[in-house]
Amino acid sequence: AQEDAEYLCTLHPFLFFAMVNIPKTRNTYCRKCRKHTPHKVSQYKTGKASLSAQGKRRYDKKQAGFGGQ
């Protein structure tokens, strides 16, 4: 299995990141039980960036001047 992982990494560098093991449960505080208990966790992708967000408007205005970056 180790040789296969090394082979895949040399074959395509982006495949390695998809194979990272992440625990599906995590011990965190539960308000109902008032103690730490295992909770199911999942990974989320970043949502679509809004064009009207203040930071995006500020960045676009700054880039619009002479010279760009």
PDB file of C-alpha atoms in Angstrom:
ATOM      1  CA  ALA A   1       0.000   0.000   0.000  1.00  0.00           C
ATOM      2  CA  GLN A   2       2.885   2.366   0.793  1.00  0.00           C
ATOM      3  CA  GLU A   3       4.481   1.732  -2.624  1.00  0.00           C
ATOM      4  CA  ASP A   4       1.103   2.424  -4.320  1.00  0.00           C
ATOM      5  CA  ALA A   5       0.791   5.761  -2.496  1.00  0.00           C
ATOM      6  CA  GLU A   6       4.309   6.782  -3.531  1.00  0.00           C
ATOM      7  CA  TYR A   7       3.567   5.730  -7.124  1.00  0.00           C
ATOM      8  CA  LEU A   8       0.359   7.795  -7.215  1.00  0.00           C
ATOM      9  CA  CYS A   9       2.195  10.829  -5.809  1.00  0.00           C
ATOM     10  CA  THR A  10       4.801  10.638  -8.546  1.00  0.00           C
ATOM     11  CA  LEU A  11       2.086  10.035 -11.121  1.00  0.00           C
ATOM     12  CA  HIS A  12      -0.105  12.997 -10.201  1.00  0.00           C
ATOM     13  CA  PRO A  13       0.813  15.384  -7.348  1.00  0.00           C
ATOM     14  CA  PHE A  14      -2.808  16.437  -6.634  1.00  0.00           C
ATOM     15  CA  LEU A  15      -3.975  12.880  -5.903  1.00  0.00           C
ATOM     16  CA  PHE A  16      -2.043  12.849  -2.626  1.00  0.00           C
ATOM     17  CA  PHE A  17      -4.225  15.531  -1.020  1.00  0.00           C
ATOM     18  CA  ALA A  18      -7.416  13.563  -1.661  1.00  0.00           C
ATOM     19  CA  MET A  19      -6.072  10.577   0.282  1.00  0.00           C
ATOM     20  CA  VAL A  20      -5.536  12.324   3.639  1.00  0.00           C
ATOM     21  CA  ASN A  21      -7.459  10.590   6.421  1.00  0.00           C
ATOM     22  CA  ILE A  22      -9.593  12.894   8.564  1.00  0.00           C
ATOM     23  CA  PRO A  23     -11.440  11.583  11.637  1.00  0.00           C
ATOM     24  CA  LYS A  24     -15.215  11.418  11.225  1.00  0.00           C
ATOM     25  CA  THR A  25     -15.888  12.008  14.938  1.00  0.00           C
ATOM     26  CA  ARG A  26     -14.434  14.562  17.327  1.00  0.00           C
ATOM     27  CA  ASN A  27     -14.682  14.877  21.089  1.00  0.00           C
ATOM     28  CA  THR A  28     -16.303  18.266  21.784  1.00  0.00           C
ATOM     29  CA  TYR A  29     -18.431  19.851  24.503  1.00  0.00           C
ATOM     30  CA  CYS A  30     -22.168  19.109  24.448  1.00  0.00           C
ATOM     31  CA  ARG A  31     -24.372  21.701  26.205  1.00  0.00           C
ATOM     32  CA  LYS A  32     -27.197  19.218  26.632  1.00  0.00           C
ATOM     33  CA  CYS A  33     -25.028  16.584  28.370  1.00  0.00           C
ATOM     34  CA  ARG A  34     -22.785  19.246  29.951  1.00  0.00           C
ATOM     35  CA  LYS A  35     -19.683  17.202  29.155  1.00  0.00           C
ATOM     36  CA  HIS A  36     -17.417  16.260  26.232  1.00  0.00           C
ATOM     37  CA  THR A  37     -18.924  13.614  23.954  1.00  0.00           C
ATOM     38  CA  PRO A  38     -18.066  12.371  20.431  1.00  0.00           C
ATOM     39  CA  HIS A  39     -19.693  14.462  17.674  1.00  0.00           C
ATOM     40  CA  LYS A  40     -19.871  13.707  13.951  1.00  0.00           C
ATOM     41  CA  VAL A  41     -17.926  16.257  11.892  1.00  0.00           C
ATOM     42  CA  SER A  42     -17.680  16.837   8.146  1.00  0.00           C
ATOM     43  CA  GLN A  43     -15.619  19.037   5.850  1.00  0.00           C
ATOM     44  CA  TYR A  44     -17.216  21.952   4.037  1.00  0.00           C
ATOM     45  CA  LYS A  45     -16.133  23.678   0.872  1.00  0.00           C
ATOM     46  CA  THR A  46     -15.900  27.449   0.689  1.00  0.00           C
ATOM     47  CA  GLY A  47     -19.084  29.005  -0.676  1.00  0.00           C
ATOM     48  CA  LYS A  48     -19.222  31.122  -3.829  1.00  0.00           C
ATOM     49  CA  ALA A  49     -17.683  34.557  -3.217  1.00  0.00           C
ATOM     50  CA  SER A  50     -20.136  37.448  -3.427  1.00  0.00           C
ATOM     51  CA  LEU A  51     -19.320  40.322  -5.801  1.00  0.00           C
ATOM     52  CA  SER A  52     -21.058  42.807  -3.500  1.00  0.00           C
ATOM     53  CA  ALA A  53     -19.040  41.938  -0.363  1.00  0.00           C
ATOM     54  CA  GLN A  54     -17.232  44.940   1.149  1.00  0.00           C
ATOM     55  CA  GLY A  55     -13.787  43.348   0.883  1.00  0.00           C
ATOM     56  CA  LYS A  56     -14.297  42.471  -2.797  1.00  0.00           C
ATOM     57  CA  ARG A  57     -15.508  46.002  -3.606  1.00  0.00           C
ATOM     58  CA  ARG A  58     -12.520  47.523  -1.790  1.00  0.00           C
ATOM     59  CA  TYR A  59     -10.073  45.188  -3.559  1.00  0.00           C
ATOM     60  CA  ASP A  60     -11.567  45.894  -7.007  1.00  0.00           C
ATOM     61  CA  LYS A  61     -11.448  49.674  -6.413  1.00  0.00           C
ATOM     62  CA  LYS A  62      -7.818  49.457  -5.329  1.00  0.00           C
ATOM     63  CA  GLN A  63      -6.875  47.375  -8.414  1.00  0.00           C
ATOM     64  CA  ALA A  64      -8.740  49.684 -10.799  1.00  0.00           C
ATOM     65  CA  GLY A  65      -6.246  52.566 -10.486  1.00  0.00           C
ATOM     66  CA  PHE A  66      -3.121  53.134 -12.559  1.00  0.00           C
ATOM     67  CA  GLY A  67      -0.594  50.323 -12.396  1.00  0.00           C
ATOM     68  CA  GLY A  68      -2.947  47.561 -11.257  1.00  0.00           C
ATOM     69  CA  GLN A  69      -0.904  45.455  -8.875  1.00  0.00           C
TER      70      GLN A  69
END
